[in-house]
Each structure stands twice: as structure tokens, then as C-alpha cells.
Coordinates of N, CA, C and O and ligand atoms in Angstrom, one line a residue:
X215 N 81.5 88.4 116.5 CA 82.4 86.6 116.7 C 83.9 87.3 115.6 O 84.0 88.6 115.5
X216 N 85.0 86.1 115.7 CA 86.0 86.3 115.2 C 86.0 84.7 114.3 O 86.1 83.7 114.6
X217 N 87.9 84.6 113.6 CA 88.0 83.5 113.4 C 89.0 83.7 114.1 O 89.8 85.0 114.4
X218 N 90.1 82.7 114.6 CA 90.9 82.7 115.8 C 91.9 81.4 114.6 O 91.6 80.6 114.1
X219 N 93.2 81.7 115.1 CA 94.3 80.7 114.5 C 94.2 80.0 115.8 O 94.4 80.2 117.1
X220 N 94.6 78.3 115.5 CA 94.7 77.5 116.8 C 96.0 76.4 116.6 O 96.8 77.0 115.9
X221 N 95.8 75.9 117.7 CA 97.1 75.1 117.4 C 97.7 74.2 116.5 O 98.7 74.0 116.4
X222 N 96.5 73.8 115.1 CA 97.7 73.3 114.2 C 98.1 74.5 113.3 O 99.3 74.1 112.8
X223 N 98.3 75.6 114.0 CA 99.7 76.4 112.9 C 101.6 76.3 113.7 O 101.9 77.0 113.4
X224 N 101.1 76.0 115.1 CA 102.0 76.0 115.6 C 103.5 75.0 115.5 O 102.8 74.0 114.6
X225 N 104.3 76.2 115.0 CA 105.6 75.2 114.4 C 105.5 75.2 112.9 O 106.4 74.1 111.9
X226 N 104.2 75.2 112.1 CA 104.0 75.2 110.8 C 104.2 76.5 110.6 O 104.9 76.5 109.2
X227 N 103.4 77.5 110.4 CA 103.5 78.9 110.5 C 103.4 79.3 108.8 O 104.1 79.7 108.6
X228 N 102.9 78.1 108.1 CA 102.5 78.6 106.3 C 102.5 80.1 105.8 O 102.9 80.1 104.6
X229 N 101.9 80.8 106.5 CA 101.7 82.2 106.8 C 101.3 83.1 104.5 O 100.7 83.9 104.9
X230 N 100.1 81.8 104.6 CA 99.0 82.1 103.0 C 98.1 82.4 103.6 O 97.5 83.3 102.5
X231 N 97.6 82.7 104.9 CA 96.7 83.5 105.2 C 96.6 84.8 105.3 O 95.6 85.0 105.2
X232 N 97.4 85.1 105.9 CA 98.0 86.6 105.3 C 98.3 87.4 104.4 O 97.2 88.0 104.2
X233 N 98.3 86.8 103.6 CA 98.0 87.3 101.8 C 96.6 87.4 101.8 O 96.7 88.7 100.5
X234 N 96.0 86.7 102.3 CA 94.2 87.3 101.7 C 93.5 88.1 102.7 O 92.1 88.2 102.1
X235 N 94.1 88.2 104.2 CA 93.1 88.9 104.8 C 93.1 90.6 104.6 O 93.8 90.9 104.2
X236 N 91.6 90.9 103.8 CA 91.8 92.0 103.7 C 91.8 93.6 104.6 O 91.8 94.3 104.1
X237 N 91.4 93.3 105.9 CA 92.4 94.3 106.8 C 93.4 93.8 107.6 O 93.9 94.0 108.2
X238 N 94.8 92.9 106.7 CA 95.8 92.8 107.4 C 96.0 92.6 109.2 O 96.1 93.4 110.2
X239 N 95.0 91.6 109.5 CA 94.8 91.6 111.0 C 95.1 90.2 111.8 O 95.1 89.4 112.7
X240 N 96.5 90.5 110.9 CA 97.0 88.9 111.1 C 98.4 89.4 112.5 O 99.6 90.2 111.6
X241 N 98.9 88.4 113.5 CA 100.1 88.9 113.9 C 101.2 87.9 114.5 O 100.9 87.0 114.3
X242 N 102.4 88.5 114.5 CA 103.0 86.9 114.5 C 104.0 86.8 115.5 O 105.1 87.9 116.0
X243 N 103.7 85.7 116.1 CA 104.5 84.8 117.3 C 106.0 84.1 116.5 O 105.7 84.2 115.9
X244 N 106.5 84.1 118.1 CA 107.9 83.1 117.3 C 107.0 81.9 116.2 O 108.2 81.8 115.5
X245 N 106.5 81.3 117.0 CA 106.5 80.0 116.1 C 104.5 79.8 115.3 O 104.6 78.3 114.7
X246 N 104.0 80.4 115.8 CA 102.5 80.9 115.1 C 101.7 82.2 115.2 O 102.9 83.0 115.4
X247 N 101.0 82.5 114.3 CA 100.1 83.6 114.1 C 99.0 83.8 115.3 O 98.3 82.4 115.1
X248 N 98.4 85.5 115.2 CA 97.0 84.0 115.8 C 96.2 86.1 115.2 O 96.3 87.1 114.2
X249 N 95.2 86.1 115.2 CA 93.9 86.9 114.3 C 93.5 87.7 116.0 O 93.1 87.5 116.3
X250 N 93.8 89.6 115.5 CA 93.1 90.5 116.4 C 91.8 90.6 116.4 O 91.3 90.3 115.4
X251 N 91.1 89.6 117.1 CA 89.6 89.5 117.0 C 88.5 90.9 117.0 O 87.0 91.0 116.0
X252 N 89.4 91.9 117.4 CA 88.2 93.1 117.5 C 88.9 93.7 116.2 O 87.9 94.7 115.5
X253 N 89.9 93.3 114.7 CA 90.2 94.0 113.6 C 89.6 92.7 112.4 O 89.0 93.7 111.9
X254 N 89.2 91.6 112.9 CA 88.7 90.7 112.4 C 87.3 91.1 111.3 O 86.2 91.4 112.8
X255 N 87.0 90.8 110.5 CA 85.8 91.3 109.7 C 84.8 90.1 109.3 O 83.6 90.0 108.6
X256 N 85.3 89.1 110.4 CA 84.9 87.2 109.4 C 84.2 87.6 108.0 O 83.2 86.5 108.4
X257 N 85.4 87.8 107.4 CA 85.2 87.0 105.9 C 85.3 86.0 105.7 O 84.1 85.6 104.6
X258 N 86.0 85.3 106.5 CA 86.3 83.9 106.3 C 86.9 84.0 105.2 O 87.7 82.0 104.8
X259 N 87.5 84.6 104.5 CA 88.2 84.0 103.2 C 90.1 83.5 103.9 O 90.3 82.3 102.7
X260 N 90.5 83.6 104.4 CA 91.6 83.2 105.2 C 91.5 81.3 105.7 O 92.6 80.5 105.2
X261 N 90.2 81.0 105.9 CA 90.0 79.6 106.6 C 90.1 78.6 105.6 O 91.3 77.5 106.0
X262 N 89.7 78.7 103.8 CA 90.5 77.1 103.1 C 91.3 77.6 103.0 O 92.8 76.7 102.3
X263 N 92.3 78.8 102.7 CA 93.7 78.8 102.5 C 95.2 78.4 103.6 O 95.8 77.9 102.8
X264 N 94.9 78.1 104.6 CA 95.3 77.7 105.8 C 95.9 76.0 105.5 O 95.3 75.1 105.3
X265 N 96.8 75.7 104.9 CA 97.0 74.3 104.2 C 96.8 73.5 105.9 O 96.8 71.8 105.4
X266 N 97.3 73.5 106.6 CA 97.3 72.7 108.0 C 96.1 72.9 108.5 O 95.6 72.4 109.5
X267 N 94.8 73.6 107.9 CA 93.7 73.4 108.9 C 93.4 74.1 110.3 O 92.9 73.8 111.1
X268 N 94.1 75.3 110.0 CA 94.1 76.1 111.7 C 93.4 77.2 111.5 O 93.6 77.5 113.1
X269 N 93.1 77.4 111.1 CA 92.2 78.5 111.4 C 90.3 77.9 110.9 O 90.0 77.6 111.0
X270 N 89.8 78.9 112.7 CA 88.5 78.2 112.5 C 87.5 79.4 113.0 O 88.2 80.3 113.4
X271 N 86.0 80.1 112.8 CA 85.2 80.8 113.3 C 85.0 80.3 114.8 O 85.0 79.0 115.1
X272 N 85.2 81.4 116.0 CA 84.9 80.9 117.3 C 83.6 80.2 117.5 O 83.4 80.1 118.5
X273 N 82.8 80.3 116.6 CA 81.8 79.8 117.1 C 81.7 78.5 117.1 O 80.8 78.3 117.6
X274 N 82.5 77.6 116.6 CA 82.9 76.4 116.9 C 82.7 75.9 118.1 O 83.7 77.3 119.0
X275 N 82.2 74.6 118.7 CA 82.8 74.5 120.5 C 84.1 74.5 120.0 O 84.9 73.7 119.5
X276 N 84.7 75.0 121.4 CA 85.9 74.5 122.6 C 86.8 74.8 121.9 O 88.5 74.7 121.9
X277 N 86.2 76.6 121.4 CA 87.0 77.3 121.0 C 88.2 78.2 122.1 O 88.4 79.1 121.5
X278 N 87.5 78.5 122.8 CA 87.9 79.5 123.8 C 88.5 80.0 124.2 O 89.5 81.0 123.9
X279 N 89.5 78.8 124.6 CA 91.2 79.0 125.0 C 91.4 79.6 123.8 O 92.7 80.6 123.5
X280 N 91.7 79.5 122.3 CA 92.2 79.9 121.0 C 91.9 81.4 121.1 O 92.2 82.1 120.5
X281 N 90.2 81.5 121.6 CA 90.3 83.1 121.5 C 90.9 84.0 122.3 O 91.2 84.7 122.0
X282 N 91.2 83.2 123.7 CA 91.9 84.2 124.5 C 93.6 84.3 124.2 O 94.1 85.0 124.4
X283 N 94.1 82.9 123.3 CA 95.4 83.2 123.1 C 95.4 84.4 121.9 O 96.3 85.5 121.5
X284 N 94.4 83.8 121.3 CA 94.4 85.3 120.0 C 94.4 86.4 120.3 O 95.3 87.1 119.7
X285 N 93.5 87.1 121.5 CA 93.2 88.3 121.6 C 94.0 88.4 122.9 O 94.7 90.1 122.4
X286 N 95.5 87.8 123.9 CA 96.5 88.2 124.5 C 97.3 88.8 123.2 O 97.7 90.1 123.8
X287 N 97.7 87.8 122.1 CA 98.8 88.1 121.8 C 99.5 89.1 120.5 O 99.5 89.5 120.4
X288 N 97.7 89.0 119.4 CA 97.5 89.8 119.1 C 97.7 91.8 119.1 O 97.8 92.0 119.0
X289 N 97.7 91.5 120.7 CA 98.3 92.7 121.6 C 99.3 93.0 121.2 O 100.3 94.2 121.6
X290 N 100.3 92.0 121.5 CA 101.8 92.0 121.5 C 102.9 92.1 120.3 O 103.9 92.0 120.6
X291 N 101.8 91.2 119.5 CA 103.1 90.8 118.9 C 102.6 91.0 117.2 O 102.3 92.0 117.3
X292 N 104.2 91.6 116.6 CA 104.0 92.0 115.5 C 103.3 91.7 114.2 O 103.2 91.0 114.0
X293 N 102.6 92.9 113.4 CA 101.5 92.7 112.2 C 102.3 92.1 111.2 O 103.5 92.5 111.3
X294 N 102.0 91.1 110.8 CA 102.2 90.6 109.5 C 101.7 90.6 108.3 O 100.2 90.2 108.3
X295 N 101.4 90.8 106.7 CA 101.1 91.2 105.8 C 101.4 90.5 104.7 O 100.5 90.1 103.7
X296 N 102.5 89.7 104.6 CA 103.3 89.3 103.8 C 103.3 87.7 104.2 O 104.4 87.8 104.8
X297 N 103.4 87.0 103.1 CA 104.2 85.7 103.0 C 105.5 85.6 103.3 O 106.1 86.1 102.7
X298 N 105.6 84.5 103.9 CA 107.6 84.4 104.4 C 107.6 82.8 104.1 O 106.7 81.9 104.2
X299 N 109.3 82.3 104.0 CA 109.2 80.8 104.4 C 108.5 80.6 105.1 O 108.8 80.8 106.7
X300 N 107.6 79.1 105.3 CA 106.9 78.4 106.5 C 108.3 77.6 107.0 O 109.4 77.3 106.1
X301 N 109.0 77.3 108.0 CA 110.2 76.5 109.4 C 110.1 75.3 108.1 O 109.4 74.3 107.2
X302 N 112.1 74.7 107.8 CA 111.7 73.6 107.1 C 111.3 72.5 107.3 O 111.4 71.6 106.2
X303 N 111.2 72.4 108.5 CA 110.5 71.1 109.4 C 108.7 71.4 110.1 O 108.7 70.3 110.4
X304 N 107.9 72.1 109.1 CA 106.6 72.6 109.3 C 106.0 71.0 108.9 O 105.4 71.4 109.9
X305 N 106.1 70.5 108.0 CA 105.8 68.8 107.8 C 105.8 67.9 108.5 O 104.6 67.4 109.0
X306 N 107.1 68.2 109.5 CA 107.0 67.3 110.8 C 106.0 67.6 111.9 O 105.7 66.6 112.4
X307 N 105.5 68.8 111.7 CA 104.5 69.2 112.6 C 102.8 69.6 112.8 O 102.6 69.5 113.6
X308 N 102.6 69.3 111.4 CA 101.9 69.2 110.3 C 100.8 68.0 111.0 O 100.9 67.0 110.9
X309 N 99.7 68.1 111.9 CA 98.8 67.3 112.1 C 99.0 66.7 113.4 O 98.2 66.0 114.3
X310 N 100.3 67.1 114.3 CA 100.9 67.0 115.4 C 99.6 67.4 116.0 O 99.4 68.6 116.4
X311 N 99.0 66.3 117.7 CA 98.4 67.2 119.4 C 99.7 67.0 119.7 O 100.6 67.0 120.0
X312 N 99.1 67.9 120.4 CA 99.6 68.8 121.9 C 100.7 69.9 121.4 O 101.5 69.7 121.9
X313 N 100.7 70.4 120.7 CA 101.6 71.3 120.3 C 101.2 72.5 121.5 O 102.7 72.9 121.6
X314 N 100.7 72.6 121.2 CA 100.2 74.2 122.3 C 101.7 73.8 123.9 O 102.3 74.5 123.9
X315 N 100.9 72.4 124.4 CA 101.3 72.2 125.6 C 103.7 71.8 125.1 O 104.3 72.3 126.6
X316 N 103.5 71.1 124.2 CA 104.9 71.1 124.0 C 105.8 72.2 123.5 O 106.8 72.9 123.5
X317 N 105.3 73.2 122.6 CA 105.8 73.8 121.5 C 105.6 75.1 122.0 O 106.2 76.0 121.6
X318 N 104.4 75.7 122.4 CA 103.9 76.8 122.5 C 104.8 78.4 122.6 O 105.5 78.0 123.9
X319 N 105.2 78.9 122.2 CA 106.4 80.2 122.4 C 105.0 81.5 123.0 O 104.8 82.3 121.8
X320 N 105.7 82.5 123.4 CA 104.8 84.3 124.1 C 105.8 84.9 122.9 O 105.6 86.2 123.2
X321 N 106.9 84.4 123.0 CA 108.6 85.0 122.4 C 107.7 85.9 120.7 O 106.7 84.9 119.5
X322 N 107.1 87.1 120.3 CA 107.1 88.1 119.4 C 108.3 87.5 117.8 O 109.3 86.7 117.9
X323 N 107.5 87.3 116.9 CA 107.9 86.6 115.6 C 108.5 88.1 115.4 O 108.6 89.4 115.8
X324 N 109.1 88.3 114.1 CA 109.8 89.1 113.4 C 108.7 90.2 112.7 O 109.3 91.1 112.3
X325 N 107.4 90.1 112.5 CA 106.7 90.7 111.6 C 107.0 90.3 110.1 O 108.1 90.3 109.5
X326 N 106.4 92.1 109.5 CA 106.6 92.2 107.5 C 108.3 92.3 107.8 O 108.9 93.2 108.6
Ligands
LIG9 FE1 91.2 88.3 107.9 FE2 88.8 87.7 106.5 FE3 90.3 85.8 108.4 FE4 89.6 88.3 109.4 S1 88.5 85.5 108.1 S2 90.8 87.3 110.1 S3 89.1 89.7 107.9 S4 91.2 86.8 106.7
LIG10 FE1 99.6 79.1 110.1 FE2 98.1 78.5 108.6 FE3 98.8 81.0 108.5 S1 100.2 77.3 109.6 S2 100.3 81.1 109.2 S3 96.9 80.2 110.4 S4 98.4 79.6 106.9

């Protein structure tokens, strides 16, 4: 298993999660992060740290799409290990549904 970052991260990107990961397995896209499934050791400490409740164990039902997104983009986005400022309008997107269809960007973030 692994933990995965889900839709709630899109355009919120609070990055509290990266500070606590013992194996630094978060990767940064333009408007969300993903977890590298082969690097995650399933410790679970990141899950309660996310203010947007975006991190879930992939054992929860219905997360197949997010496992695919995390697997695909962890290969190509840069590693991020330090917290950075969330977008100014992060709160406007917190809890919004349908963010993947509207806003997902395959573009890489800047990393650390
Ligand atoms: Fe990192 Fe643990 Fe979260 Fe996996 S579950 S991404 S190892 S903090
Ligand atoms: Fe995203 Fe939550 Fe981390 S919003 S960047 S998964 S703290």
C-alpha cells in the first residue's frame, strides 16, 4: 500500500505534509503535490497534518485514479522537502469539488 494525495490538494498546496515525511517522498506539481508510492513507507504521519484533508491511504475505496496520478507524476515532478507559502487564494479552493477536471495541471512545480 501507500498513501496518496487526492483532489483536495489542488490549488490549496499547503505543504505542511512535506515537513513531516521521514523519507522525503513528496513531489511538486504546479498546483498540487503527489507521493511516490514506491518510496512511501506507510507511516501515516502526513495524513493528519494536511489542513485540506487531502492525504489518504490507498486502501480506502475509490482512490484508484489518485494512485495513478501519484504514480505517474511522482516520476516527473521535482522533489519537495521544505514547506513553502500556500497560494494566496488557497482558502477559496479548500473543500471545492471537481477540482481535477477544472484545474489539474501536469506542469511541474519548482521543488525546493
Ligand atoms: Fe511520507 Fe509517511 Fe506520508 Fe508516506 S505516509 S508520504 S512515508 S509521511
Ligand atoms: Fe497538499 Fe495537504 Fe500537502 S493541501 S501540499 S497534501 S498539506
